[in-house]
Short mmCIF file of C-alpha atoms in Angstrom, two decimals:
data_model
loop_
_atom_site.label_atom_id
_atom_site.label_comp_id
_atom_site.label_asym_id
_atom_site.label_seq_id
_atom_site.Cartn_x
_atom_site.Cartn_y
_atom_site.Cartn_z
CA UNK A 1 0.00 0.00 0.00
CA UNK A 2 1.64 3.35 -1.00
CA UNK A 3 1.04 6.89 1.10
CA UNK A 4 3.45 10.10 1.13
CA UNK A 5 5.20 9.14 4.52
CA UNK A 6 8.52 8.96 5.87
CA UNK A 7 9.55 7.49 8.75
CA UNK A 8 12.09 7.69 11.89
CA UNK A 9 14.30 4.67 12.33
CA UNK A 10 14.14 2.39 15.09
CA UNK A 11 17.10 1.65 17.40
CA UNK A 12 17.71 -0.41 20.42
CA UNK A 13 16.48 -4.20 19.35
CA UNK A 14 18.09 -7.03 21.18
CA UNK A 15 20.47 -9.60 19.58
CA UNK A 16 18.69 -12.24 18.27
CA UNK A 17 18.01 -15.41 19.66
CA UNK A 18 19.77 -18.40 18.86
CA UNK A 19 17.19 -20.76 20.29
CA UNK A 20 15.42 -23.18 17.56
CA UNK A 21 11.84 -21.34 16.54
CA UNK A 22 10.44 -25.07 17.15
CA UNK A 23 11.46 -24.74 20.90
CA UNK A 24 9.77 -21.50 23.32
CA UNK A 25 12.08 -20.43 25.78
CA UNK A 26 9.82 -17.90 28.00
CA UNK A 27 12.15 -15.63 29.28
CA UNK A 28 11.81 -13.16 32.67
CA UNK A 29 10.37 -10.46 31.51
CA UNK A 30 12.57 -7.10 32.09
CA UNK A 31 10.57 -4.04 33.25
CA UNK A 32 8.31 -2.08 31.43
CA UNK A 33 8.62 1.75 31.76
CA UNK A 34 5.18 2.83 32.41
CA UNK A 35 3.74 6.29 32.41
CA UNK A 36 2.18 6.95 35.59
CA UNK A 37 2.32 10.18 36.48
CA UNK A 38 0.46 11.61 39.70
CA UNK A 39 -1.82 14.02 38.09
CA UNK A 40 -5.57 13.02 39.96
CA UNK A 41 -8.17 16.31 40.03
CA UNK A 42 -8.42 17.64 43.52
CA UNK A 43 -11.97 17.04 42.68
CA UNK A 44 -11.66 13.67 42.71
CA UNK A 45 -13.15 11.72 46.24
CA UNK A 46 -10.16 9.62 47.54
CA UNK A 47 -10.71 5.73 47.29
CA UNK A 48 -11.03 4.83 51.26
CA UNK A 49 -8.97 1.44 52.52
CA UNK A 50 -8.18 0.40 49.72
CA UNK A 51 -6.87 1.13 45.86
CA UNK A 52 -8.76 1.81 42.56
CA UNK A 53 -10.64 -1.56 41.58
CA UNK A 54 -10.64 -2.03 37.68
CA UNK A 55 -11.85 -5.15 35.99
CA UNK A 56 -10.23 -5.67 32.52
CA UNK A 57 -12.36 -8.30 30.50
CA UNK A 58 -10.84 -10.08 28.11
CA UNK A 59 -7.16 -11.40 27.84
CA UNK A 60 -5.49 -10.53 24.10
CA UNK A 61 -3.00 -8.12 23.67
CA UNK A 62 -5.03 -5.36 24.68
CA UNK A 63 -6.45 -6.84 27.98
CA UNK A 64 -2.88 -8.33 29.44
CA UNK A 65 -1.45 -4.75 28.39
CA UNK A 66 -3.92 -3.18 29.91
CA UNK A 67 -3.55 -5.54 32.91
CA UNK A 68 -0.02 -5.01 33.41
CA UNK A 69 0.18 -1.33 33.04
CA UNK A 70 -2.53 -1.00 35.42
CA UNK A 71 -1.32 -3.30 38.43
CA UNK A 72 2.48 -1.58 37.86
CA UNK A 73 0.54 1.62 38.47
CA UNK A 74 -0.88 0.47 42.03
CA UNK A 75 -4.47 -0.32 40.68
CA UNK A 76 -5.83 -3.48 42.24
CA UNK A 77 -6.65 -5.12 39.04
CA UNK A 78 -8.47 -8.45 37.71
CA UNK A 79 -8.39 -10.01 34.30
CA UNK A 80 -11.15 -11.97 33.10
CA UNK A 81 -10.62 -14.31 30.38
CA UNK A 82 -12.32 -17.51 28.99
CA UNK A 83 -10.40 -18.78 26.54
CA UNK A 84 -6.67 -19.50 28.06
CA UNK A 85 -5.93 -21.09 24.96
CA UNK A 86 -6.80 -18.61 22.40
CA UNK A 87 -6.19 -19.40 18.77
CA UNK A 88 -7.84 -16.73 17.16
CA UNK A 89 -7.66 -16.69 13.03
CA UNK A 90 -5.01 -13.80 13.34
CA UNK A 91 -2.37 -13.85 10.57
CA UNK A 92 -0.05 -13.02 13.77
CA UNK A 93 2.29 -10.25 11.76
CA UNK A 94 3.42 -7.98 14.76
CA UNK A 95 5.41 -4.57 13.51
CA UNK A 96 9.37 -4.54 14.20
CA UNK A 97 8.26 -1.75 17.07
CA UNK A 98 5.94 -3.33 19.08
CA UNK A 99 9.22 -5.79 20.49
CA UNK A 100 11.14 -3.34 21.74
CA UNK A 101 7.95 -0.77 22.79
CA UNK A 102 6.11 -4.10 24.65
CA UNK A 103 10.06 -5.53 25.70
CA UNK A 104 8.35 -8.87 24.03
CA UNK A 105 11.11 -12.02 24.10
CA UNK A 106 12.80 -12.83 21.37
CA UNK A 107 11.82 -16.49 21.36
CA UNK A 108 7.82 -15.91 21.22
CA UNK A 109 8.41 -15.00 17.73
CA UNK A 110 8.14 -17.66 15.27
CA UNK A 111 9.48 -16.56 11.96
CA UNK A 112 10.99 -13.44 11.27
CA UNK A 113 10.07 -12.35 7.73
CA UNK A 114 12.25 -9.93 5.58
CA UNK A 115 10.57 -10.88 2.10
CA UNK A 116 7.34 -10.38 0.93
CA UNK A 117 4.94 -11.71 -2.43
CA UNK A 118 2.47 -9.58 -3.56
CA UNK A 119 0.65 -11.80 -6.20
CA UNK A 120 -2.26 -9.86 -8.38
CA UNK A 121 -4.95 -11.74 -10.24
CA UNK A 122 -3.85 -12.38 -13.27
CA UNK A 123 -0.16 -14.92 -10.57
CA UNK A 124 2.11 -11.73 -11.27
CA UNK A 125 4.15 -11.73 -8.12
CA UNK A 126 5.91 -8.69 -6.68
CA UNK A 127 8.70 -9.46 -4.37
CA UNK A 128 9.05 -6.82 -1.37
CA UNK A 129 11.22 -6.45 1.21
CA UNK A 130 14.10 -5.12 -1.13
CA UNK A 131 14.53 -1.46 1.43
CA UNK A 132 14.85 -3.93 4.55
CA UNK A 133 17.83 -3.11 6.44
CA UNK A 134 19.83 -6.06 8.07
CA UNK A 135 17.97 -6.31 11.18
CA UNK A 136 14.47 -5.03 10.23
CA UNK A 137 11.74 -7.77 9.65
CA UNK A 138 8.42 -8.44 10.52
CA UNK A 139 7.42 -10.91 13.38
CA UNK A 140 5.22 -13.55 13.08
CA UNK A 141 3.50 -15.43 16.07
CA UNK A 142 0.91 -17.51 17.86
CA UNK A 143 -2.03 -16.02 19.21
CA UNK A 144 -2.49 -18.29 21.84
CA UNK A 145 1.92 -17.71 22.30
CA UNK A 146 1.61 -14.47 22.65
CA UNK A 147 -1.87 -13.62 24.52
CA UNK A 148 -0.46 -16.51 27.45
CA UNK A 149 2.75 -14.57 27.86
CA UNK A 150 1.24 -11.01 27.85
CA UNK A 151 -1.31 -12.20 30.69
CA UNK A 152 1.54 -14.35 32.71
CA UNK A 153 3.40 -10.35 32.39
CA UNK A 154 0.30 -9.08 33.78
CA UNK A 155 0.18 -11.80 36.71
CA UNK A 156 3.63 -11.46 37.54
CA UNK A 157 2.81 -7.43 38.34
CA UNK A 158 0.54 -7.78 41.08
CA UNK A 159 -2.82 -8.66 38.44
CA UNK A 160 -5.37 -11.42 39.43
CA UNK A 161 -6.00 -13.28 35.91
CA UNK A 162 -9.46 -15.05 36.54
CA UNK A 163 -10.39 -18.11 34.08
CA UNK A 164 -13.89 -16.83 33.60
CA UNK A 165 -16.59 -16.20 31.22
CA UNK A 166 -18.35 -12.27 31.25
CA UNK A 167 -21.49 -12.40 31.39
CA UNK A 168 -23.07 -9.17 32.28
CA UNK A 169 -22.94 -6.00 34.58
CA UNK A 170 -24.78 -3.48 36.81
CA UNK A 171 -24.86 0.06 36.37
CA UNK A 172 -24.24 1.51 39.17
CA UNK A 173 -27.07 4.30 39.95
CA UNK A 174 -25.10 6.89 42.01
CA UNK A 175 -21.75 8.80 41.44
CA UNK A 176 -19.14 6.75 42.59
CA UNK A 177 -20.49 3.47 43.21
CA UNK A 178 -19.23 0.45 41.84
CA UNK A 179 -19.95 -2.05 38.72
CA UNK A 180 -21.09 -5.27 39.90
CA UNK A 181 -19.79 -7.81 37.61
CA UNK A 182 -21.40 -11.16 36.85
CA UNK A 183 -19.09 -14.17 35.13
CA UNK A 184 -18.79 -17.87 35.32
CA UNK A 185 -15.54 -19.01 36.96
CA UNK A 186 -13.97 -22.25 35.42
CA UNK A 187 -11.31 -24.36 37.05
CA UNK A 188 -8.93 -24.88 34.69
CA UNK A 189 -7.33 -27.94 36.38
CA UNK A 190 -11.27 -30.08 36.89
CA UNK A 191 -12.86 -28.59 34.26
CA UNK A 192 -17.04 -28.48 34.43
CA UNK A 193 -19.84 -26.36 34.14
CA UNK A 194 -18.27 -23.19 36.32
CA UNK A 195 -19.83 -21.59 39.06
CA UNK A 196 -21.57 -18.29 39.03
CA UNK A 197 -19.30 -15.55 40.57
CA UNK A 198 -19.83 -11.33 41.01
CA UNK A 199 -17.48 -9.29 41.32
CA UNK A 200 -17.42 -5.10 42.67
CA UNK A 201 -15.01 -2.73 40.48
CA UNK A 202 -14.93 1.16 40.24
CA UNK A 203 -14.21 1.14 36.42
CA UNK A 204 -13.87 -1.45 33.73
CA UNK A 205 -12.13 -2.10 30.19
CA UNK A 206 -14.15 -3.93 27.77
CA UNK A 207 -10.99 -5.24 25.40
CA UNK A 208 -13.37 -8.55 24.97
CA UNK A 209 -13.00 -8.37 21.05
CA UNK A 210 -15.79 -7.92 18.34
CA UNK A 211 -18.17 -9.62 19.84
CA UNK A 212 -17.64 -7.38 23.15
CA UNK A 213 -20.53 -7.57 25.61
CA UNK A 214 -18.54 -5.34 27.64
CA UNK A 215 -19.87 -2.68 24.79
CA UNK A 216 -23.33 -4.17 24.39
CA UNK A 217 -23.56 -3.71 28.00
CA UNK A 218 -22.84 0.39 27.31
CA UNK A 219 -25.15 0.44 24.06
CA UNK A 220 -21.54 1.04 22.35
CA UNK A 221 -23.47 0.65 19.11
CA UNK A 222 -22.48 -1.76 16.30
CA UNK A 223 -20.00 -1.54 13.24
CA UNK A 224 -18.89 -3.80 9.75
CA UNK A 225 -17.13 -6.08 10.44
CA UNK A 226 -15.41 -8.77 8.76
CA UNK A 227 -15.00 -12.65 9.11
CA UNK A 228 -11.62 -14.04 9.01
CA UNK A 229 -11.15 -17.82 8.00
CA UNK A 230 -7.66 -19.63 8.56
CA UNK A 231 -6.59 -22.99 8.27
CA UNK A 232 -3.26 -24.15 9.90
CA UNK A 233 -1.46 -26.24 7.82
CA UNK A 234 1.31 -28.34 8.32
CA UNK A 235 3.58 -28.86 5.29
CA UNK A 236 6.34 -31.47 4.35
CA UNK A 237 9.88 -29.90 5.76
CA UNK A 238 11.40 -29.67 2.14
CA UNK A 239 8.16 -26.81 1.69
CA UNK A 240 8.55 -24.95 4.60
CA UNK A 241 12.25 -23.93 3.91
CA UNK A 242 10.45 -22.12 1.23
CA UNK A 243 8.64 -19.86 3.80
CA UNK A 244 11.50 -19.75 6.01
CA UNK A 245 11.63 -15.74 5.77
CA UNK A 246 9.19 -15.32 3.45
CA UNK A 247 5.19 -14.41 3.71
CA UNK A 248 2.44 -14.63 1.05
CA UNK A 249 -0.61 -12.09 0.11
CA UNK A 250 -2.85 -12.54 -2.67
CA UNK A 251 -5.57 -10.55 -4.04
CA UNK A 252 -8.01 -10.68 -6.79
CA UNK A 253 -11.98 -11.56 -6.41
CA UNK A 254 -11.43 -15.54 -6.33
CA UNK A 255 -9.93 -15.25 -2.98
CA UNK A 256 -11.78 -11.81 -1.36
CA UNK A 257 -13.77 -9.21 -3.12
CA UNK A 258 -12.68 -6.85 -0.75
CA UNK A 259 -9.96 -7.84 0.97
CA UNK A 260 -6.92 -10.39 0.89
CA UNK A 261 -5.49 -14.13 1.05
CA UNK A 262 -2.79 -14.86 3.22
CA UNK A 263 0.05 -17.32 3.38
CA UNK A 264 2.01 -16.23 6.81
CA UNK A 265 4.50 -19.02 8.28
CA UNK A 266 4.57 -20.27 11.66
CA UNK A 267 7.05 -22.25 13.90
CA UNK A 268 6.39 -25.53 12.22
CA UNK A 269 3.41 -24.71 9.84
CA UNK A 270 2.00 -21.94 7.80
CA UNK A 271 -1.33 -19.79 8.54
CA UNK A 272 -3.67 -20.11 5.43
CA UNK A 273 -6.63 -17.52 5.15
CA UNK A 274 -8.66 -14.99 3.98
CA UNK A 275 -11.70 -12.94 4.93
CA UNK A 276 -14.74 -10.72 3.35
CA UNK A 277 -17.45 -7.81 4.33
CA UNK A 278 -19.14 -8.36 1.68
CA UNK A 279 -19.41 -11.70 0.85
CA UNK A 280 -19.42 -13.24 4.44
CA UNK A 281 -21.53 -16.32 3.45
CA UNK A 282 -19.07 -17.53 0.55
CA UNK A 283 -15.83 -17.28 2.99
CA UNK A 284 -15.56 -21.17 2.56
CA UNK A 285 -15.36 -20.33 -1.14
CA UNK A 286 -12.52 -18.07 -0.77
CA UNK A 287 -10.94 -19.78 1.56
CA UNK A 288 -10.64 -22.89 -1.08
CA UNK A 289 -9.72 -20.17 -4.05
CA UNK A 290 -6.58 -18.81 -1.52
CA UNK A 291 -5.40 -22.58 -1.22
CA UNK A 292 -5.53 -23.25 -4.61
CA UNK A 293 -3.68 -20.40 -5.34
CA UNK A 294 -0.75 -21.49 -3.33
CA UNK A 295 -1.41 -25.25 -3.88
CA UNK A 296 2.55 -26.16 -5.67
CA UNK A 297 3.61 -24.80 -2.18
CA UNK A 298 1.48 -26.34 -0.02
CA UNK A 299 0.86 -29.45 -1.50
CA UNK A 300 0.79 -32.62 0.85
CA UNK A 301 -0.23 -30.38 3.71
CA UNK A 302 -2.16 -31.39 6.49
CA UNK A 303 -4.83 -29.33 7.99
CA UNK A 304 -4.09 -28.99 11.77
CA UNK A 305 -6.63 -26.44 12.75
CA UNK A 306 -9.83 -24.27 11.24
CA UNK A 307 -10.36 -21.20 12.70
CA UNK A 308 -13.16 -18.04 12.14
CA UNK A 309 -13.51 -15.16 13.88
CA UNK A 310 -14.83 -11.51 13.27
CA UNK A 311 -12.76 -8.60 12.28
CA UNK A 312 -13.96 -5.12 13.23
CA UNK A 313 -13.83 -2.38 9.74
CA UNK A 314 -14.47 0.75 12.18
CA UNK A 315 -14.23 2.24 15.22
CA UNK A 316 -17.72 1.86 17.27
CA UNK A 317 -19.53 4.58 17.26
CA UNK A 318 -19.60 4.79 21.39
CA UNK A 319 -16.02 3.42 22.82
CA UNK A 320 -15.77 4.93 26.20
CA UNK A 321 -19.39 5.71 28.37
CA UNK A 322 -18.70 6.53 32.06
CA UNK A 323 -16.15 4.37 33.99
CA UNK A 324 -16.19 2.21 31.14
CA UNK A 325 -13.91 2.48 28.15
CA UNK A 326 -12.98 -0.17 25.35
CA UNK A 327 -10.02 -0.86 24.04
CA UNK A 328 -8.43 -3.31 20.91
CA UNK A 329 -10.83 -5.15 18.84
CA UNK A 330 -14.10 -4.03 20.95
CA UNK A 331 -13.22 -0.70 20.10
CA UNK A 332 -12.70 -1.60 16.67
CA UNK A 333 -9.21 -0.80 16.06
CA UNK A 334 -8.36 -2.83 13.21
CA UNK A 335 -6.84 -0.94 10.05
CA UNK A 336 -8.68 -1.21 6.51
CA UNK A 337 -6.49 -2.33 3.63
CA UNK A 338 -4.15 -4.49 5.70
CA UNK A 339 -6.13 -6.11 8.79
CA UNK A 340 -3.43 -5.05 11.50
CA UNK A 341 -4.85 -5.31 14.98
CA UNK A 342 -2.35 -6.46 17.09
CA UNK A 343 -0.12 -3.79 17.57
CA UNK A 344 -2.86 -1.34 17.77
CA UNK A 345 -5.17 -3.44 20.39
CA UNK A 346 -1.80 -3.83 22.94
CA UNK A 347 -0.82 0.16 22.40
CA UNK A 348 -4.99 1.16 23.25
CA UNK A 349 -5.01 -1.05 26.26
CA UNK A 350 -1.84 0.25 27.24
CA UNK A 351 -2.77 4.20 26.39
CA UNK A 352 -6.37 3.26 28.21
CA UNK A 353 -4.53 2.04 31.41
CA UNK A 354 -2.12 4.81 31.61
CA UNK A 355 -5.08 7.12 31.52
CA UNK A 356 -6.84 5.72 34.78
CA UNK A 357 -3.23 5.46 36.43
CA UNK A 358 -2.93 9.07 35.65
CA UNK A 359 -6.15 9.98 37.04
CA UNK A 360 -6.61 8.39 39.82
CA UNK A 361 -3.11 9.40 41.33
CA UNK A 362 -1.83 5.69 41.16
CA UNK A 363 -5.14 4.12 42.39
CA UNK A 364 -5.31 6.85 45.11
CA UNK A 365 -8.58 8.18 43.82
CA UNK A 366 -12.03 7.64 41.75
CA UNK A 367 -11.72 8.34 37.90
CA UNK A 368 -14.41 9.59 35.69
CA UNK A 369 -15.50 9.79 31.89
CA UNK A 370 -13.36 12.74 32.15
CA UNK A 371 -10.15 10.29 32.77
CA UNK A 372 -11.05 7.98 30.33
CA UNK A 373 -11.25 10.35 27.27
CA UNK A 374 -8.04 11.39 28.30
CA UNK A 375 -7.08 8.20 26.41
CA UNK A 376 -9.58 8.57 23.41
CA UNK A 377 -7.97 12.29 22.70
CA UNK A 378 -4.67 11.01 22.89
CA UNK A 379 -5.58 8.09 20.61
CA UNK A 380 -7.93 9.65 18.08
CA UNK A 381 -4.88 12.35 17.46
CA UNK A 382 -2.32 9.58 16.98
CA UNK A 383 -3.69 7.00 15.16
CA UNK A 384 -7.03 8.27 13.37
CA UNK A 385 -5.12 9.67 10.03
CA UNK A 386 -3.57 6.31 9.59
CA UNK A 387 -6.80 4.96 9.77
CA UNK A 388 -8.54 7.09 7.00
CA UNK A 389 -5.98 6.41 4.57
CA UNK A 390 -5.86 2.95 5.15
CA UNK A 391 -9.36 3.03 4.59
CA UNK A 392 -9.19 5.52 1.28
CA UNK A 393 -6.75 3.17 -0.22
CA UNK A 394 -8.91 0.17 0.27
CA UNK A 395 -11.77 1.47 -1.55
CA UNK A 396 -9.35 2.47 -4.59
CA UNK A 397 -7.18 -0.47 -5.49
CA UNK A 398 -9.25 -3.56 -3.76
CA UNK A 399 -12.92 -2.86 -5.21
CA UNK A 400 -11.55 -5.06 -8.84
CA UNK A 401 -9.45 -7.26 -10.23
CA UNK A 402 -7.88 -4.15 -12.60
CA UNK A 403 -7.55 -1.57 -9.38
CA UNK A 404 -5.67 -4.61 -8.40
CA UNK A 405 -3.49 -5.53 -10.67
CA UNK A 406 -2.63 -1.34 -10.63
CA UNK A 407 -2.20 -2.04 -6.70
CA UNK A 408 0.25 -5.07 -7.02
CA UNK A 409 2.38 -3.26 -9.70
CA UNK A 410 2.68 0.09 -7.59
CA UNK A 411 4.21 -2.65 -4.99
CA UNK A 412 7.14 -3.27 -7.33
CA UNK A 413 8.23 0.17 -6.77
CA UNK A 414 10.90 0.47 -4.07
CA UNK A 415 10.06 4.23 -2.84
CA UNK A 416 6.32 2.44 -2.22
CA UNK A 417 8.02 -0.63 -0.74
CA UNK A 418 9.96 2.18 2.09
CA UNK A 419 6.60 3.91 2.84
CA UNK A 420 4.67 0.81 3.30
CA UNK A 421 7.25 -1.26 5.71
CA UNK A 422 8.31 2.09 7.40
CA UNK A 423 4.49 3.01 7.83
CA UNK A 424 4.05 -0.94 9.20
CA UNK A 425 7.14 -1.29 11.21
CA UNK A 426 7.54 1.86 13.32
CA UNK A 427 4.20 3.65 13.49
CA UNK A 428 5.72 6.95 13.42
CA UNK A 429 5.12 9.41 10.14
CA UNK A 430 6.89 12.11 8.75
CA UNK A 431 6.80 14.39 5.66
CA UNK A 432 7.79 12.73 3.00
CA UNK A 433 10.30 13.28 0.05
CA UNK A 434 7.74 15.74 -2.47
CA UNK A 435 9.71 14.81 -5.57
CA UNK A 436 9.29 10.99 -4.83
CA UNK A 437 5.50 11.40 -4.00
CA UNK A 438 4.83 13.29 -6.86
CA UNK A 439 6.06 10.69 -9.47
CA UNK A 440 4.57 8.70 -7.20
CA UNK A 441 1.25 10.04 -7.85
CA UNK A 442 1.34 10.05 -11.47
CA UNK A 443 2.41 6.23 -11.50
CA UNK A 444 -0.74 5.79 -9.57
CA UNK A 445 -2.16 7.34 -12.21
CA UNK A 446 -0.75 5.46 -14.94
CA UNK A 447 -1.23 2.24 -12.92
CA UNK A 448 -5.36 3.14 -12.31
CA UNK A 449 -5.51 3.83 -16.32
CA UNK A 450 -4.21 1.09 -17.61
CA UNK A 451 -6.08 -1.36 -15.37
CA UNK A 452 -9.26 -0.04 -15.81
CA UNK A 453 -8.91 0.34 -19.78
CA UNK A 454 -8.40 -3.67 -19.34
CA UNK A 455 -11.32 -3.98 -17.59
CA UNK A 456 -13.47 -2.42 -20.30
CA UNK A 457 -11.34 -4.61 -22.96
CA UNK A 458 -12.63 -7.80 -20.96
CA UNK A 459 -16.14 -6.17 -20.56
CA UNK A 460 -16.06 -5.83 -24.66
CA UNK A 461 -15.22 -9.54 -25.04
CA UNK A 462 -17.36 -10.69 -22.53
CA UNK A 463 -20.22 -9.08 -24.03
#
């Protein structure tokens, strides 16, 4: 994807790891510089006996985040999630920032990935990753890798991580007074039905995905949203070399009409997927298209695992009501274009937590809305432009096969190649070079001309 942005480097990664990808080594985590600064309104009642209570529900990137930042900033803080083992149908790409910003361990990351194919409609394939330096790449990992170690972080702060299913809250009716939370508790260890459980917190953070009922609970509103289908696949050893480094997208209407297929490798297997708005009842359909298209490198694969889940396309139109804010995918922060979530559902938990540290003077005193939107300024000014451009180029080069064979060959150019990893890797834009974006623009031009003057040539002859 091509924008007019340039980028500040990023310094200070760790040496890599020499451990075997095939064997996870979970390190002790180092700490975490949190920003906690005493800044409570004199306004604000003091919290009595005892510290801030904040329930965060839900335990991906965004909830352990959340988690940790809040019980390193002396909140007294509980983590509800059901799923321990979450496999959710993520691709798992994490940007080259997020392991030094989150101080994530080398050895959670499966595959580090420094090239790229692009592959338009029509099999051209684009090879990226030519403006990589030496140690930039792009991590790939496990959800269910990643989400454990984030909430073990969280634990190992002072958190209480609770193996429990959300099922609804009170509002409180008077300033002040708490949530009362309702959730099943499960015992990990005996299994069984669960046991009904409540639980009394000042504030909460919904970071319970797209299917929040944290934000159903606050009449958060709805949003589009996508379904994601992946298939793990585990390939003969002589295949996988060939996605040693190496990741796969495809586009054209066989595999999404309005989004992507992806090939992304794993520690011993590869990630196979796509996903639709559109079309959400013919995902199966795609799904088969995207393996077909990379059947010569997949072939004699075994399926391991099937996986769906939906993918927010939008902000909700409500995301923080009271003492109640959401964060990650129940916020809907998910870019257009390319379906990044991770990143920005760990850096909203984290911004959301820092907010209710900051306001309650380290769990010293009550927050309000007022704290809370704190974090929704702060995030809206950061991250909303990258949003709408994400979203503008989506609607220009993936609504047909032409705008996409335009988009694929604008990927072969290596100034687009630096905006797009520098815009994915670091999350931090600058002007860019007006000469460069300039010819830019009138190859995107060119590109947008010649495709769709092939699409009326096919219309002609398919008339």
């Amino acid at each position: 994807m091509a924008s007019s942005m340039a980028f500040k480097p990023f310094n200070g990664l760790r040496q890599s790891s020499t451990i075997s990808p095939d064997t996870l080594v979970f390190v002790k985590p180092t700490s975490v510089k949190i920003n906690s600064k005493i800044r409570a309104g004199l306004s604000s009642p003091k919290v009595e006996g005892r510290n801030l209570r904040v329930a965060v529900i839900g335990g991906g990137p965004a909830g352990g985040c959340a988690a940790e930042t809040l019980a390193k900033g002396g909140i007294e803080t509980y983590l509800i999630e059901r799923k321990m083992d979450n496999c959710k149908p993520c691709g798992g790409a994490i940007p080259l920032c997020m392991v030094g910003e989150f101080d994530l361990p080398l050895d959670i990351i499966d595959r580090r990935v420094t090239k790229m194919k692009m592959i338009s409609p029509s099999n051209v394939a684009v090879d990226i990753g030519r403006t990589l330096k030496p140690h930039e790449y792009i991590g790939m990992v496990r959800r269910e890798v990643l989400d454990a170690y984030l909430r073990d972080r969280a634990a190992a702060s002072g958190a209480t991580v609770i193996n429990g299913l959300f099922l609804k809250m009170d509002i409180p009716k008077s300033p002040n007074a708490p949530y009362k939370l309702y959730y099943t508790s499960y015992d990990s260890k005996t299994g069984g039905v669960g046991v009904k459980e409540t639980l009394e917190v000042d504030a909460i953070i919904g970071a319970d995905g797209a299917n929040s009922r944290v934000a159903k609970n606050i009449g958060a509103g709805d949003y589009e949203y996508a379904i994601a289908f992946q298939e793990r696949i585990k390939i003969p050893d002589s295949k996988m070399t060939y996605y040693e480094d190496l990741a796969e997208m495809y586009v054209g209407d066989d595999v999404s009409p309005d989004f992507y297929g992806w090939v992304f490798p794993k520690c011993d297997h590869v990630a196979v997927g796509t996903g639709t708005v559109t079309h959400k009842s013919d995902i199966k359909k795609f799904q088969l298209a995207t393996r077909a298209r990379a059947m010569d490198k997949i072939e004699g694969g075994k399926i391991i695992r099937v996986e769906a889940h939906p993918i927010p396309e939008h902000p909700r139109p409500r995301r923080v009501l009271d003492r109640v804010a959401l964060v990650g995918d129940a916020a809907g922060y998910v870019t257009k274009c390319s379906g990044e979530g991770i990143y920005f559902a760990a850096k909203s938990g984290r911004m959301c937590a820092e907010a209710i540290v900051e306001g309650s003077g380290n769990g010293k005193r009550m927050v309000d809305e007022t704290d809370l939107r704190k974090y929704l300024e702060k995030w809206d000014k950061k991250y909303w432009p990258t949003y709408k451009v994400l979203d503008i180029l989506q609607k220009v080069f993936y609504r047909s096969n032409p705008a996409r064979e335009a988009f694929v060959e604008m990927c072969a150019d290596e100034y687009v190649q630096k905006m797009t990893f520098d815009s994915y890797l670091y999350k931090t834009v600058a002007p860019g070079n007006p000469l460069q974006d300039l010819k830019l623009a009138v190859r995107t031009v060119g590109s947008l001309v010649r495709a769709y003057g092939l699409r009326r040539e096919m219309e002609k002859i398919e008339a």
